[in-house]
Structures are given as C-alpha cells and as structure tokens.
Amino acid sequence: QQPVQSPQAVILREGEDAVINCSSSKALYSVHWYRQKHGEAPVFLMILLKGGEQKGHDKISASFNEKKQQSSLYLTASQLSYSGTYFCGTELNYGGSQGNLIFGKGTKLSVKP
Amino acid sequence: ETGVTQTPRHLVMGMTNKKSLKCEQHLGHNAMYWYKQSAKKPLELMFVYNFKEQTENNSVPSRFSPECPNSSHLFLHLHTLQPEDSALYLCASSQVYSGSGELFFGEGSRLTVL
C-alpha cells in the first residue's frame, strides 16, 4: 500500500525545474506533500483531494490524476531553499482522520548554485 | 511556546531501560500522532489519538506504549527496546473533520538503543 515515489534523488542547478511523482496501486482519497530539511521536522506543502484538481503556491504546484492514482509535484525555477527530502503521503479513505497517512520513501532534492 | 514540542530531543537507552518520550501541542488540535522515521525507510504511522481516544495502532510491538492524557499531550512509553528500534520518533497534531488535513510535526526525538 506504500506509494512509490520517483525519482529517489535529483540534483538541480538554481533555476532548473523538477517533477516528483507519487504513485499508488490503491484508489486514493487524497495525496499530501511534505518537505523535510536535514535535521528538521517535515513541513506541509499542500493536499490534493480526488477530483484531479491542481494546486500550487509560489513556484511549487501539484496535480492529482485520479485515473492513474498518481500525483506529481512540480518545482519551477528552483531555489537553494527548495533542497530537502520531499514525501508524499496518501490517504485511502476519508475517515476524518486526515493524519492516517501512508508515506512514500521520499525524494531527495539538492539544488546547487 | 507555539507549535509542537517534543522532549527529549536525544535519548540513549539500554535494552533493559524504561523511558518515555513527551509531546505537547499548543495549536488546539484534536488529534495527535506518533510516527517513526528510520534511515532509508518511509515515515511509519504508529499510533493515532482522536479526541484523546486511540483510533489506530499500526501493528506496533507492545514494547511501545502510548498515552494521551488530554488533547494537548501525548507520551510514548518505551521498555525493553531492541537496537532496531533506534530511529527518529516524530509527534504530529492536526485538526480532524474541520481542519485542512495538515499535519504539524515536532522536531522529533532521536532514540538510540544500545
């Protein structure tokens, strides 16, 4: 049931774009994205509910393809501050307990000057 | 204090010791969680408390015992742990049913079992 993230790691130069994918073999109710910098707590980025909506803020956006049970996180014109490990967390059913997430193994993103 | 605070930040214990991890949230949330984060493994949900009631025990060994005395405090009692239990233990809180679904994590308690 654990979602599969790809790629496992990516190295970018400042200003380059990246896409991180999160795929599930199960039907999803929602997909959550978090970023964790080394030695820090994971920080919430956004949540996408089934329905295929796309969300974003600043230069980070995400989409959810309900038919494919896949979500993609788009990082545009990357900045040094984007470095960290990105996790997707999936929720299979809405039970109100929106923290019962199954997380992927993470994608380590490194942005170089 | 704001957010979610965890103590201690670092803990070293022997396999026969008994210790506890503490988590406190100052956000007024109604749900709290324990997650385990090991090297090269995904975040693993251990326990969930909604409105102080345990609603999830994700097949966690009995050597881990959670306690939630009120909606702001969460403990993880540890006894006779194994070296493979060494990990970062993260506490989180959220507002279920009426919230955005966002989990607020503490900075974690780094546990080393000798």
Short mmCIF file of C-alpha atoms in Angstrom, two decimals:
data_model
loop_
_atom_site.label_atom_id
_atom_site.label_comp_id
_atom_site.label_asym_id
_atom_site.label_seq_id
_atom_site.Cartn_x
_atom_site.Cartn_y
_atom_site.Cartn_z
CA GLN A 1 0.00 0.00 0.00
CA GLN A 2 3.02 2.26 0.31
CA PRO A 3 3.09 4.79 -2.53
CA VAL A 4 6.07 4.73 -4.84
CA GLN A 5 7.98 7.94 -5.35
CA SER A 6 10.24 8.70 -8.26
CA PRO A 7 12.94 9.68 -8.71
CA GLN A 8 14.69 8.70 -5.47
CA ALA A 9 17.05 11.64 -5.78
CA VAL A 10 17.59 14.58 -8.08
CA ILE A 11 20.27 17.26 -8.33
CA LEU A 12 19.41 20.59 -9.87
CA ARG A 13 21.09 23.89 -10.60
CA GLU A 14 19.35 27.00 -9.40
CA GLY A 15 16.61 27.99 -11.80
CA GLU A 16 16.02 24.50 -13.17
CA ASP A 17 12.71 22.68 -12.96
CA ALA A 18 11.90 19.31 -11.42
CA VAL A 19 8.99 16.90 -11.22
CA ILE A 20 8.48 14.38 -8.43
CA ASN A 21 5.94 11.62 -8.88
CA CYS A 22 3.94 9.62 -6.37
CA SER A 23 2.04 6.53 -7.49
CA SER A 24 -0.30 4.22 -5.66
CA SER A 25 -1.74 0.83 -6.53
CA LYS A 26 -4.83 1.65 -4.46
CA ALA A 27 -7.62 4.14 -5.06
CA LEU A 28 -6.77 7.32 -3.21
CA TYR A 29 -8.90 9.87 -1.43
CA SER A 30 -6.11 12.39 -1.05
CA VAL A 31 -2.42 12.99 -1.52
CA HIS A 32 -0.36 15.16 0.82
CA TRP A 33 3.06 16.61 0.10
CA TYR A 34 5.67 17.45 2.74
CA ARG A 35 9.23 18.70 2.64
CA GLN A 36 11.82 17.85 5.27
CA LYS A 37 15.13 19.63 5.53
CA HIS A 38 18.02 17.86 7.18
CA GLY A 39 17.60 17.80 10.94
CA GLU A 40 14.21 19.48 10.84
CA ALA A 41 10.58 18.45 11.07
CA PRO A 42 8.59 17.72 7.91
CA VAL A 43 6.66 20.76 6.75
CA PHE A 44 3.32 20.63 4.96
CA LEU A 45 3.26 21.84 1.36
CA MET A 46 -0.20 21.01 0.06
CA ILE A 47 -3.01 18.49 -0.06
CA LEU A 48 -4.86 17.32 -3.13
CA LEU A 49 -8.24 15.64 -2.97
CA LYS A 50 -9.60 13.22 -5.53
CA GLY A 51 -11.16 15.08 -8.39
CA GLY A 52 -7.99 15.84 -10.31
CA GLU A 53 -7.55 19.36 -9.01
CA GLN A 54 -4.25 21.12 -9.25
CA LYS A 55 -2.85 23.31 -6.54
CA GLY A 56 0.12 25.50 -6.07
CA HIS A 57 1.70 28.37 -4.33
CA ASP A 58 4.66 30.40 -5.40
CA LYS A 59 6.61 28.17 -7.81
CA ILE A 60 5.61 24.82 -6.34
CA SER A 61 2.47 23.16 -7.64
CA ALA A 62 0.97 19.71 -7.74
CA SER A 63 -1.62 17.70 -9.59
CA PHE A 64 -3.59 14.57 -8.85
CA ASN A 65 -4.59 12.19 -11.63
CA GLU A 66 -7.40 10.13 -10.17
CA LYS A 67 -7.50 7.68 -13.06
CA LYS A 68 -3.83 6.84 -12.67
CA GLN A 69 -3.79 7.22 -8.86
CA GLN A 70 -0.77 9.40 -9.30
CA SER A 71 0.24 12.78 -8.04
CA SER A 72 3.05 14.95 -9.36
CA LEU A 73 4.84 17.78 -7.60
CA TYR A 74 6.24 20.48 -9.86
CA LEU A 75 9.09 22.72 -8.74
CA THR A 76 9.67 25.60 -11.11
CA ALA A 77 12.76 27.79 -11.27
CA SER A 78 14.22 26.02 -8.24
CA GLN A 79 15.85 27.94 -5.44
CA LEU A 80 18.51 26.83 -2.95
CA SER A 81 15.80 26.80 -0.28
CA TYR A 82 13.98 24.02 -2.14
CA SER A 83 16.64 21.50 -1.10
CA GLY A 84 15.37 18.74 1.13
CA THR A 85 13.52 15.45 1.03
CA TYR A 86 10.02 15.50 -0.37
CA PHE A 87 7.48 12.99 0.87
CA CYS A 88 4.07 12.17 -0.45
CA GLY A 89 1.52 10.80 1.98
CA THR A 90 -1.59 9.06 0.78
CA GLU A 91 -4.99 8.59 2.33
CA LEU A 92 -7.14 5.77 1.03
CA ASN A 93 -10.48 6.69 2.54
CA TYR A 94 -11.88 9.75 4.16
CA GLY A 95 -12.38 8.84 7.77
CA GLY A 96 -11.95 12.32 9.08
CA SER A 97 -8.60 11.29 10.47
CA GLN A 98 -6.56 13.05 7.90
CA GLY A 99 -3.28 12.22 9.57
CA ASN A 100 -3.55 8.48 8.90
CA LEU A 101 -1.17 8.79 6.02
CA ILE A 102 0.95 6.18 4.30
CA PHE A 103 4.15 7.87 3.21
CA GLY A 104 6.47 7.12 0.32
CA LYS A 105 10.20 6.71 0.86
CA GLY A 106 10.89 10.25 -0.19
CA THR A 107 12.74 12.05 -2.96
CA LYS A 108 15.94 13.84 -2.03
CA LEU A 109 16.26 17.11 -3.90
CA SER A 110 19.54 19.02 -3.94
CA VAL A 111 19.72 22.46 -5.53
CA LYS A 112 23.22 23.70 -6.33
CA PRO A 113 24.25 27.32 -7.01
CA GLU B 1 5.51 28.22 23.18
CA THR B 2 3.98 27.54 19.82
CA GLY B 3 3.56 24.52 17.57
CA VAL B 4 4.50 21.01 18.58
CA THR B 5 7.33 20.43 21.04
CA GLN B 6 8.99 17.13 21.80
CA THR B 7 11.27 16.16 24.66
CA PRO B 8 13.87 14.89 24.95
CA ARG B 9 15.44 15.70 21.60
CA HIS B 10 18.00 12.93 22.04
CA LEU B 11 17.81 9.77 24.11
CA VAL B 12 20.23 6.88 24.54
CA MET B 13 18.98 3.86 26.40
CA GLY B 14 19.90 0.28 27.08
CA MET B 15 17.70 -2.61 26.14
CA THR B 16 16.50 -3.07 29.72
CA ASN B 17 15.71 0.58 30.44
CA LYS B 18 12.32 2.24 30.66
CA LYS B 19 11.97 5.73 29.30
CA SER B 20 9.27 8.00 27.92
CA LEU B 21 9.00 10.48 25.09
CA LYS B 22 6.82 13.51 25.56
CA CYS B 23 4.94 15.60 23.03
CA GLU B 24 2.93 18.76 23.60
CA GLN B 25 0.94 20.71 21.06
CA HIS B 26 -0.09 24.33 21.52
CA LEU B 27 -2.32 24.54 18.47
CA GLY B 28 -5.65 23.49 19.91
CA HIS B 29 -5.83 20.45 17.67
CA ASN B 30 -7.99 17.42 18.40
CA ALA B 31 -5.75 14.67 17.04
CA MET B 32 -2.20 13.61 17.79
CA TYR B 33 0.08 11.04 16.19
CA TRP B 34 3.33 9.17 16.66
CA TYR B 35 5.41 8.46 13.55
CA LYS B 36 8.67 6.52 13.33
CA GLN B 37 11.34 7.60 10.87
CA SER B 38 14.22 5.21 10.25
CA ALA B 39 17.12 5.67 7.88
CA LYS B 40 16.17 4.87 4.30
CA LYS B 41 12.63 3.93 5.29
CA PRO B 42 9.42 5.90 4.92
CA LEU B 43 7.65 7.62 7.74
CA GLU B 44 5.68 4.92 9.56
CA LEU B 45 2.48 5.74 11.38
CA MET B 46 2.47 4.14 14.83
CA PHE B 47 -0.44 5.50 16.82
CA VAL B 48 -3.32 7.92 16.33
CA TYR B 49 -5.39 9.61 19.00
CA ASN B 50 -8.56 11.48 18.09
CA PHE B 51 -10.25 13.39 20.90
CA LYS B 52 -7.96 11.52 23.34
CA GLU B 53 -9.17 8.12 22.12
CA GLN B 54 -6.76 5.78 20.41
CA THR B 55 -8.10 5.06 16.96
CA GLU B 56 -5.11 3.46 15.32
CA ASN B 57 -2.42 1.05 16.39
CA ASN B 58 -0.46 0.20 13.33
CA SER B 59 0.76 -3.26 14.44
CA VAL B 60 3.25 -1.71 16.80
CA PRO B 61 5.07 -4.05 19.23
CA SER B 62 3.86 -3.89 22.80
CA ARG B 63 7.23 -2.57 23.98
CA PHE B 64 5.89 0.79 22.74
CA SER B 65 3.01 2.05 24.85
CA PRO B 66 1.26 5.34 24.04
CA GLU B 67 -0.61 7.53 26.48
CA CYS B 68 -2.77 10.55 25.75
CA PRO B 69 -3.99 12.15 28.99
CA ASN B 70 -5.58 15.11 27.21
CA SER B 71 -5.81 16.58 23.74
CA SER B 72 -2.59 18.58 24.18
CA HIS B 73 -0.23 15.92 25.48
CA LEU B 74 0.99 12.63 24.09
CA PHE B 75 3.52 10.23 25.54
CA LEU B 76 5.32 7.21 24.18
CA HIS B 77 6.48 4.87 26.91
CA LEU B 78 9.41 2.67 25.98
CA HIS B 79 10.57 -0.55 27.63
CA THR B 80 12.84 -3.45 26.71
CA LEU B 81 13.55 -1.98 23.31
CA GLN B 82 15.68 -3.57 20.62
CA PRO B 83 18.57 -1.95 18.72
CA GLU B 84 16.41 -1.91 15.58
CA ASP B 85 14.07 0.48 17.39
CA SER B 86 16.71 3.18 17.08
CA ALA B 87 15.10 5.90 14.98
CA LEU B 88 13.69 9.41 14.96
CA TYR B 89 10.26 9.47 16.61
CA LEU B 90 8.07 12.26 15.35
CA CYS B 91 4.96 13.56 17.01
CA ALA B 92 2.36 15.40 14.99
CA SER B 93 -1.01 17.01 15.52
CA SER B 94 -3.87 18.05 13.29
CA GLN B 95 -7.45 19.27 13.38
CA VAL B 96 -9.55 16.43 12.05
CA TYR B 97 -13.03 16.75 10.48
CA SER B 98 -12.92 20.53 10.41
CA GLY B 99 -9.30 21.23 9.54
CA SER B 100 -7.30 21.40 6.35
CA GLY B 101 -5.70 18.00 6.84
CA GLU B 102 -2.31 19.50 7.54
CA LEU B 103 -0.07 17.63 9.94
CA PHE B 104 2.10 19.76 12.18
CA PHE B 105 5.22 17.86 13.18
CA GLY B 106 7.52 18.33 16.10
CA GLU B 107 11.27 18.21 15.54
CA GLY B 108 11.45 14.67 16.83
CA SER B 109 13.18 12.63 19.50
CA ARG B 110 16.27 10.83 18.26
CA LEU B 111 16.39 7.46 20.04
CA THR B 112 19.44 5.21 20.19
CA VAL B 113 19.09 1.77 21.73
CA LEU B 114 22.33 0.14 22.77
#
